[in-house]
PDB file of C-alpha atoms in Angstrom:
ATOM      1  CA  LEU A  30       2.410 209.261 -65.995  1.00  0.00           C
ATOM      2  CA  PHE A  31       3.007 212.846 -64.866  1.00  0.00           C
ATOM      3  CA  LYS A  32       6.538 212.004 -63.731  1.00  0.00           C
ATOM      4  CA  ARG A  33       7.285 210.330 -67.064  1.00  0.00           C
ATOM      5  CA  TYR A  34       6.211 213.391 -69.060  1.00  0.00           C
ATOM      6  CA  ALA A  35       8.088 215.653 -66.644  1.00  0.00           C
ATOM      7  CA  SER A  36      11.261 213.577 -67.115  1.00  0.00           C
ATOM      8  CA  LEU A  37      10.976 213.832 -70.901  1.00  0.00           C
ATOM      9  CA  ALA A  38      10.432 217.589 -70.660  1.00  0.00           C
ATOM     10  CA  ILE A  39      13.479 218.007 -68.415  1.00  0.00           C
ATOM     11  CA  ALA A  40      15.686 215.930 -70.735  1.00  0.00           C
ATOM     12  CA  SER A  41      14.506 217.950 -73.752  1.00  0.00           C
ATOM     13  CA  MET A  42      15.206 221.204 -71.927  1.00  0.00           C
ATOM     14  CA  PHE A  43      18.763 220.135 -71.074  1.00  0.00           C
ATOM     15  CA  ARG A  44      19.475 219.188 -74.696  1.00  0.00           C
ATOM     16  CA  THR A  45      18.212 222.572 -75.895  1.00  0.00           C
ATOM     17  CA  LEU A  46      20.280 224.422 -73.301  1.00  0.00           C
ATOM     18  CA  ALA A  47      23.407 222.463 -74.208  1.00  0.00           C
ATOM     19  CA  GLN A  48      22.976 223.375 -77.866  1.00  0.00           C
ATOM     20  CA  ARG A  49      22.523 227.060 -77.035  1.00  0.00           C
ATOM     21  CA  LEU A  50      25.384 227.272 -74.568  1.00  0.00           C
ATOM     22  CA  THR A  51      28.067 225.501 -76.601  1.00  0.00           C
ATOM     23  CA  PRO A  52      28.981 228.472 -78.808  1.00  0.00           C
ATOM     24  CA  ARG A  53      28.473 231.097 -76.128  1.00  0.00           C
ATOM     25  CA  PHE A  54      30.456 229.984 -73.087  1.00  0.00           C
ATOM     26  CA  ASP A  55      33.517 232.014 -74.078  1.00  0.00           C
ATOM     27  CA  SER A  56      31.691 235.337 -73.722  1.00  0.00           C
ATOM     28  CA  LEU A  57      31.208 237.409 -70.554  1.00  0.00           C
ATOM     29  CA  ALA A  58      27.447 237.269 -70.981  1.00  0.00           C
ATOM     30  CA  ALA A  59      27.565 233.491 -70.985  1.00  0.00           C
ATOM     31  CA  ARG A  60      29.533 233.493 -67.743  1.00  0.00           C
ATOM     32  CA  LEU A  61      27.037 235.839 -66.113  1.00  0.00           C
ATOM     33  CA  ILE A  62      24.217 233.626 -67.299  1.00  0.00           C
ATOM     34  CA  ALA A  63      25.977 230.553 -65.917  1.00  0.00           C
ATOM     35  CA  ALA A  64      26.401 232.319 -62.550  1.00  0.00           C
ATOM     36  CA  ALA A  65      22.705 233.227 -62.535  1.00  0.00           C
ATOM     37  CA  VAL A  66      21.832 229.595 -63.235  1.00  0.00           C
ATOM     38  CA  VAL A  67      24.055 228.376 -60.406  1.00  0.00           C
ATOM     39  CA  TRP A  68      22.627 230.851 -57.900  1.00  0.00           C
ATOM     40  CA  SER A  69      19.073 230.061 -58.974  1.00  0.00           C
ATOM     41  CA  ALA A  70      19.719 226.352 -58.480  1.00  0.00           C
ATOM     42  CA  PHE A  71      21.323 227.025 -55.097  1.00  0.00           C
ATOM     43  CA  GLY A  72      18.355 229.123 -53.987  1.00  0.00           C
ATOM     44  CA  LEU A  73      15.911 226.431 -55.015  1.00  0.00           C
ATOM     45  CA  VAL A  74      17.869 223.753 -53.145  1.00  0.00           C
ATOM     46  CA  VAL A  75      18.044 225.838 -49.969  1.00  0.00           C
ATOM     47  CA  GLY A  76      14.361 226.772 -50.236  1.00  0.00           C
ATOM     48  CA  GLY A  77      13.374 223.170 -50.830  1.00  0.00           C
ATOM     49  CA  PHE A  78      15.403 222.008 -47.838  1.00  0.00           C
ATOM     50  CA  PHE A  79      13.765 224.647 -45.632  1.00  0.00           C
ATOM     51  CA  LEU A  80      10.250 223.755 -46.796  1.00  0.00           C
ATOM     52  CA  SER A  81      10.907 220.040 -46.336  1.00  0.00           C
ATOM     53  CA  ASN A  82      12.147 220.517 -42.761  1.00  0.00           C
ATOM     54  CA  THR A  83       9.242 222.813 -41.911  1.00  0.00           C
ATOM     55  CA  PHE A  84       6.715 220.313 -43.252  1.00  0.00           C
ATOM     56  CA  ARG A  85       8.433 217.445 -41.429  1.00  0.00           C
ATOM     57  CA  SER A  86       8.294 219.300 -38.110  1.00  0.00           C
ATOM     58  CA  SER A  87       4.648 220.209 -38.663  1.00  0.00           C
ATOM     59  CA  VAL A  88       3.620 216.628 -39.434  1.00  0.00           C
ATOM     60  CA  ARG A  89       5.465 215.254 -36.422  1.00  0.00           C
ATOM     61  CA  ASP A  90       4.010 217.925 -34.122  1.00  0.00           C
ATOM     62  CA  ASN A  91       0.495 217.099 -35.348  1.00  0.00           C
ATOM     63  CA  PHE A  92       1.154 213.402 -34.748  1.00  0.00           C
ATOM     64  CA  ASP A  93       2.375 214.088 -31.202  1.00  0.00           C
ATOM     65  CA  THR A  94      -0.648 216.295 -30.525  1.00  0.00           C
ATOM     66  CA  ALA A  95      -2.969 213.501 -31.639  1.00  0.00           C
ATOM     67  CA  LEU A  96      -1.200 211.100 -29.257  1.00  0.00           C
ATOM     68  CA  GLN A  97      -1.672 213.569 -26.394  1.00  0.00           C
ATOM     69  CA  VAL A  98      -5.389 213.815 -27.189  1.00  0.00           C
ATOM     70  CA  ASP A  99      -5.690 210.020 -27.167  1.00  0.00           C
ATOM     71  CA  LEU A 100      -3.775 209.805 -23.874  1.00  0.00           C
ATOM     72  CA  ASP A 101      -5.998 212.459 -22.267  1.00  0.00           C
ATOM     73  CA  GLY A 102      -9.074 210.597 -23.477  1.00  0.00           C
ATOM     74  CA  MET A 103      -7.702 207.355 -22.106  1.00  0.00           C
ATOM     75  CA  ILE A 104      -7.083 208.867 -18.668  1.00  0.00           C
ATOM     76  CA  ALA A 105     -10.539 210.476 -18.687  1.00  0.00           C
ATOM     77  CA  ALA A 106     -12.080 207.076 -19.495  1.00  0.00           C
ATOM     78  CA  ALA A 107     -10.303 205.398 -16.553  1.00  0.00           C
ATOM     79  CA  GLU A 108     -12.538 204.504 -13.623  1.00  0.00           C
ATOM     80  CA  PRO A 109     -10.858 203.543 -10.323  1.00  0.00           C
ATOM     81  CA  ASP A 110     -12.679 201.293  -7.869  1.00  0.00           C
ATOM     82  CA  PRO A 111     -12.498 201.677  -4.064  1.00  0.00           C
ATOM     83  CA  ASP A 112      -9.374 199.490  -3.990  1.00  0.00           C
ATOM     84  CA  GLY A 113      -7.545 201.625  -6.528  1.00  0.00           C
ATOM     85  CA  GLN A 114      -7.922 199.194  -9.423  1.00  0.00           C
ATOM     86  CA  VAL A 115      -8.527 200.792 -12.813  1.00  0.00           C
ATOM     87  CA  SER A 116     -10.848 199.857 -15.652  1.00  0.00           C
ATOM     88  CA  LEU A 117     -11.376 201.701 -18.924  1.00  0.00           C
ATOM     89  CA  GLN A 118     -14.711 202.686 -20.411  1.00  0.00           C
ATOM     90  CA  GLU A 119     -13.660 201.720 -23.924  1.00  0.00           C
ATOM     91  CA  ARG A 120     -16.688 203.271 -25.586  1.00  0.00           C
ATOM     92  CA  PHE A 121     -15.063 206.657 -24.952  1.00  0.00           C
ATOM     93  CA  LEU A 122     -11.773 205.688 -26.633  1.00  0.00           C
ATOM     94  CA  ASN A 123     -10.560 205.969 -30.203  1.00  0.00           C
ATOM     95  CA  ARG A 124     -12.043 203.056 -32.156  1.00  0.00           C
ATOM     96  CA  ARG A 125      -8.646 202.208 -33.631  1.00  0.00           C
ATOM     97  CA  PHE A 126      -7.678 200.831 -30.204  1.00  0.00           C
ATOM     98  CA  ALA A 127     -10.120 197.970 -30.810  1.00  0.00           C
ATOM     99  CA  ARG A 128      -8.685 196.855 -34.193  1.00  0.00           C
ATOM    100  CA  VAL A 129      -5.740 194.441 -34.143  1.00  0.00           C
ATOM    101  CA  TYR A 130      -2.453 195.986 -35.335  1.00  0.00           C
ATOM    102  CA  SER A 131      -4.294 199.198 -36.280  1.00  0.00           C
ATOM    103  CA  GLY A 132      -1.258 201.392 -35.597  1.00  0.00           C
ATOM    104  CA  LEU A 133      -2.700 202.931 -32.411  1.00  0.00           C
ATOM    105  CA  TYR A 134      -2.214 201.232 -29.041  1.00  0.00           C
ATOM    106  CA  TRP A 135      -2.577 201.694 -25.296  1.00  0.00           C
ATOM    107  CA  GLN A 136      -1.161 199.962 -22.265  1.00  0.00           C
ATOM    108  CA  ILE A 137      -1.617 200.461 -18.511  1.00  0.00           C
ATOM    109  CA  VAL A 138       1.259 199.393 -16.254  1.00  0.00           C
ATOM    110  CA  PRO A 139       0.607 199.373 -12.480  1.00  0.00           C
ATOM    111  CA  ASP A 140       3.298 200.402 -10.016  1.00  0.00           C
ATOM    112  CA  GLN A 141       2.688 197.171  -8.107  1.00  0.00           C
ATOM    113  CA  ALA A 142       4.170 194.158  -9.866  1.00  0.00           C
ATOM    114  CA  SER A 143       1.410 191.955  -8.451  1.00  0.00           C
ATOM    115  CA  THR A 144      -1.248 193.817 -10.453  1.00  0.00           C
ATOM    116  CA  GLN A 145      -1.873 192.701 -14.019  1.00  0.00           C
ATOM    117  CA  ILE A 146      -0.848 194.907 -16.958  1.00  0.00           C
ATOM    118  CA  GLN A 147      -3.719 195.927 -19.230  1.00  0.00           C
ATOM    119  CA  TYR A 148      -3.425 196.079 -23.026  1.00  0.00           C
ATOM    120  CA  SER A 149      -5.565 197.422 -25.863  1.00  0.00           C
ATOM    121  CA  HIS A 150      -7.139 194.926 -28.264  1.00  0.00           C
ATOM    122  CA  SER A 151      -5.023 196.437 -31.023  1.00  0.00           C
ATOM    123  CA  LEU A 152      -1.805 195.228 -29.356  1.00  0.00           C
ATOM    124  CA  PHE A 153      -3.089 191.642 -29.387  1.00  0.00           C
ATOM    125  CA  ASP A 154      -0.080 189.645 -28.093  1.00  0.00           C
ATOM    126  CA  THR A 155       2.536 192.429 -27.995  1.00  0.00           C
ATOM    127  CA  ALA A 156       3.800 194.655 -25.159  1.00  0.00           C
ATOM    128  CA  ILE A 157       5.158 198.197 -25.496  1.00  0.00           C
ATOM    129  CA  LYS A 158       8.695 198.686 -24.172  1.00  0.00           C
ATOM    130  CA  ILE A 159       9.818 202.294 -24.520  1.00  0.00           C
ATOM    131  CA  GLU A 160      13.273 203.101 -25.876  1.00  0.00           C
ATOM    132  CA  ASP A 161      15.301 206.322 -25.563  1.00  0.00           C
ATOM    133  CA  PRO A 162      12.824 207.964 -23.149  1.00  0.00           C
ATOM    134  CA  HIS A 163      12.944 211.678 -22.383  1.00  0.00           C
ATOM    135  CA  THR A 164      10.659 213.809 -20.219  1.00  0.00           C
ATOM    136  CA  THR A 165       8.869 216.907 -21.543  1.00  0.00           C
ATOM    137  CA  GLY A 166       6.143 218.736 -19.655  1.00  0.00           C
ATOM    138  CA  GLY A 167       5.652 215.962 -17.117  1.00  0.00           C
ATOM    139  CA  MET A 168       5.196 213.327 -19.829  1.00  0.00           C
ATOM    140  CA  ILE A 169       7.645 210.749 -21.140  1.00  0.00           C
ATOM    141  CA  TRP A 170       8.284 210.486 -24.871  1.00  0.00           C
ATOM    142  CA  GLY A 171      10.171 207.787 -26.730  1.00  0.00           C
ATOM    143  CA  THR A 172      10.013 205.105 -29.390  1.00  0.00           C
ATOM    144  CA  ALA A 173       9.337 201.382 -29.336  1.00  0.00           C
ATOM    145  CA  ALA A 174       9.193 198.336 -31.552  1.00  0.00           C
ATOM    146  CA  GLY A 175       5.550 197.564 -32.261  1.00  0.00           C
ATOM    147  CA  PRO A 176       3.589 194.646 -33.662  1.00  0.00           C
ATOM    148  CA  ASP A 177       3.919 193.694 -37.318  1.00  0.00           C
ATOM    149  CA  LYS A 178       7.400 195.322 -37.431  1.00  0.00           C
ATOM    150  CA  GLN A 179       5.950 198.782 -36.816  1.00  0.00           C
ATOM    151  CA  ARG A 180       8.060 201.609 -35.388  1.00  0.00           C
ATOM    152  CA  LEU A 181       6.083 203.400 -32.704  1.00  0.00           C
ATOM    153  CA  ARG A 182       6.102 206.877 -31.194  1.00  0.00           C
ATOM    154  CA  VAL A 183       5.361 206.398 -27.474  1.00  0.00           C
ATOM    155  CA  LEU A 184       3.862 208.745 -24.885  1.00  0.00           C
ATOM    156  CA  GLU A 185       3.639 207.880 -21.174  1.00  0.00           C
ATOM    157  CA  ARG A 186       2.138 209.603 -18.159  1.00  0.00           C
ATOM    158  CA  HIS A 187       1.990 208.486 -14.532  1.00  0.00           C
ATOM    159  CA  ILE A 188      -1.359 208.853 -12.737  1.00  0.00           C
ATOM    160  CA  SER A 189      -2.241 208.035  -9.126  1.00  0.00           C
ATOM    161  CA  PHE A 190      -5.755 207.116  -7.963  1.00  0.00           C
ATOM    162  CA  PRO A 191      -6.959 207.257  -4.337  1.00  0.00           C
ATOM    163  CA  ILE A 192      -7.855 204.076  -2.465  1.00  0.00           C
ATOM    164  CA  SER A 193     -11.094 204.879  -0.660  1.00  0.00           C
ATOM    165  CA  SER A 194     -11.408 201.443   0.949  1.00  0.00           C
ATOM    166  CA  THR A 195      -8.666 202.248   3.486  1.00  0.00           C
ATOM    167  CA  LYS A 196      -8.802 204.613   6.442  1.00  0.00           C
ATOM    168  CA  ALA A 197      -5.679 206.557   5.441  1.00  0.00           C
ATOM    169  CA  PRO A 198      -6.745 209.444   3.171  1.00  0.00           C
ATOM    170  CA  THR A 199      -3.341 209.542   1.490  1.00  0.00           C
ATOM    171  CA  ASP A 200      -3.418 205.942   0.253  1.00  0.00           C
ATOM    172  CA  SER A 201      -3.201 205.747  -3.514  1.00  0.00           C
ATOM    173  CA  ARG A 202      -2.196 203.427  -6.303  1.00  0.00           C
ATOM    174  CA  GLY A 203      -0.184 204.544  -9.316  1.00  0.00           C
ATOM    175  CA  TYR A 204      -0.375 203.524 -12.946  1.00  0.00           C
ATOM    176  CA  LEU A 205       1.637 204.327 -16.025  1.00  0.00           C
ATOM    177  CA  PHE A 206      -0.697 205.168 -18.913  1.00  0.00           C
ATOM    178  CA  ILE A 207       0.884 204.568 -22.304  1.00  0.00           C
ATOM    179  CA  VAL A 208      -0.270 205.350 -25.842  1.00  0.00           C
ATOM    180  CA  ALA A 209       1.702 204.640 -29.008  1.00  0.00           C
ATOM    181  CA  GLY A 210       1.213 205.307 -32.715  1.00  0.00           C
ATOM    182  CA  ASP A 211       2.742 203.841 -35.861  1.00  0.00           C
ATOM    183  CA  LEU A 212       5.264 206.291 -37.364  1.00  0.00           C
ATOM    184  CA  SER A 213       4.927 204.858 -40.873  1.00  0.00           C
ATOM    185  CA  VAL A 214       1.983 207.220 -41.378  1.00  0.00           C
ATOM    186  CA  VAL A 215       4.259 210.185 -40.685  1.00  0.00           C
ATOM    187  CA  ASP A 216       7.064 208.810 -42.866  1.00  0.00           C
ATOM    188  CA  ALA A 217       4.697 208.196 -45.792  1.00  0.00           C
ATOM    189  CA  GLU A 218       3.253 211.715 -45.599  1.00  0.00           C
ATOM    190  CA  ILE A 219       6.717 213.291 -45.489  1.00  0.00           C
ATOM    191  CA  SER A 220       7.969 211.110 -48.351  1.00  0.00           C
ATOM    192  CA  GLU A 221       4.998 212.024 -50.530  1.00  0.00           C
ATOM    193  CA  PHE A 222       5.487 215.734 -49.855  1.00  0.00           C
ATOM    194  CA  ASN A 223       9.224 215.573 -50.593  1.00  0.00           C
ATOM    195  CA  GLY A 224       8.598 213.764 -53.882  1.00  0.00           C
ATOM    196  CA  THR A 225       6.097 216.391 -54.988  1.00  0.00           C
ATOM    197  CA  LEU A 226       8.440 219.163 -53.824  1.00  0.00           C
ATOM    198  CA  ILE A 227      11.387 217.800 -55.815  1.00  0.00           C
ATOM    199  CA  TRP A 228       9.411 217.602 -59.055  1.00  0.00           C
ATOM    200  CA  ALA A 229       7.806 221.008 -58.545  1.00  0.00           C
ATOM    201  CA  PHE A 230      11.140 222.694 -57.858  1.00  0.00           C
ATOM    202  CA  ALA A 231      12.810 220.888 -60.773  1.00  0.00           C
ATOM    203  CA  ILE A 232      10.180 222.189 -63.183  1.00  0.00           C
ATOM    204  CA  LEU A 233      10.348 225.653 -61.622  1.00  0.00           C
ATOM    205  CA  GLY A 234      14.122 225.668 -61.909  1.00  0.00           C
ATOM    206  CA  LEU A 235      14.017 224.703 -65.557  1.00  0.00           C
ATOM    207  CA  GLY A 236      11.462 227.422 -66.174  1.00  0.00           C
ATOM    208  CA  LEU A 237      13.769 229.998 -64.579  1.00  0.00           C
ATOM    209  CA  ILE A 238      16.716 228.760 -66.627  1.00  0.00           C
ATOM    210  CA  GLY A 239      14.606 228.889 -69.785  1.00  0.00           C
ATOM    211  CA  ALA A 240      13.597 232.467 -68.935  1.00  0.00           C
ATOM    212  CA  ILE A 241      17.240 233.456 -68.460  1.00  0.00           C
ATOM    213  CA  PHE A 242      18.129 232.147 -71.926  1.00  0.00           C
TER     214      PHE A 242
END
């Protein structure tokens, strides 16, 4: 309803401006006014672009930080046995890991192919296969296709646990801990902000133009 009224107000403003400008465009004052309008519009576009990019970066950084927190919690909840096998104390994990297709997932991949891969309940019958991986700060970031056609942001970290059942003190077994989150949450938040920003700047721009005339 707000957008409808805003659209009507914008259309009415343009009609009024057209009526006022028609007889005045041949004068120097009209040209200066037109230049002021153009520069005002340019400034609003540049400012809107800057704000949109800043908000986008902030939302994505917050999303990545949340994934790191979940990964740290997952590693802290891992309990190795004397043979180096790992089990998770799921009561310490984010509850979204327990809900099917919740948008938050974990996976544990052992270095040894003979050891079974572990999955969160939320993944159900899907496995995470990272795409376009890159390493930052000792962790691997990337994307993946998720369940229910979700697009996932993926974070991986390799952890080794000692094997106390052997005599060699250096014996260990490695695992790749993986967490992934649905990026549609990020996209929806950015889209909502951009929509609000466009309408706000459009109304502000028309107000500036109205003030000039």
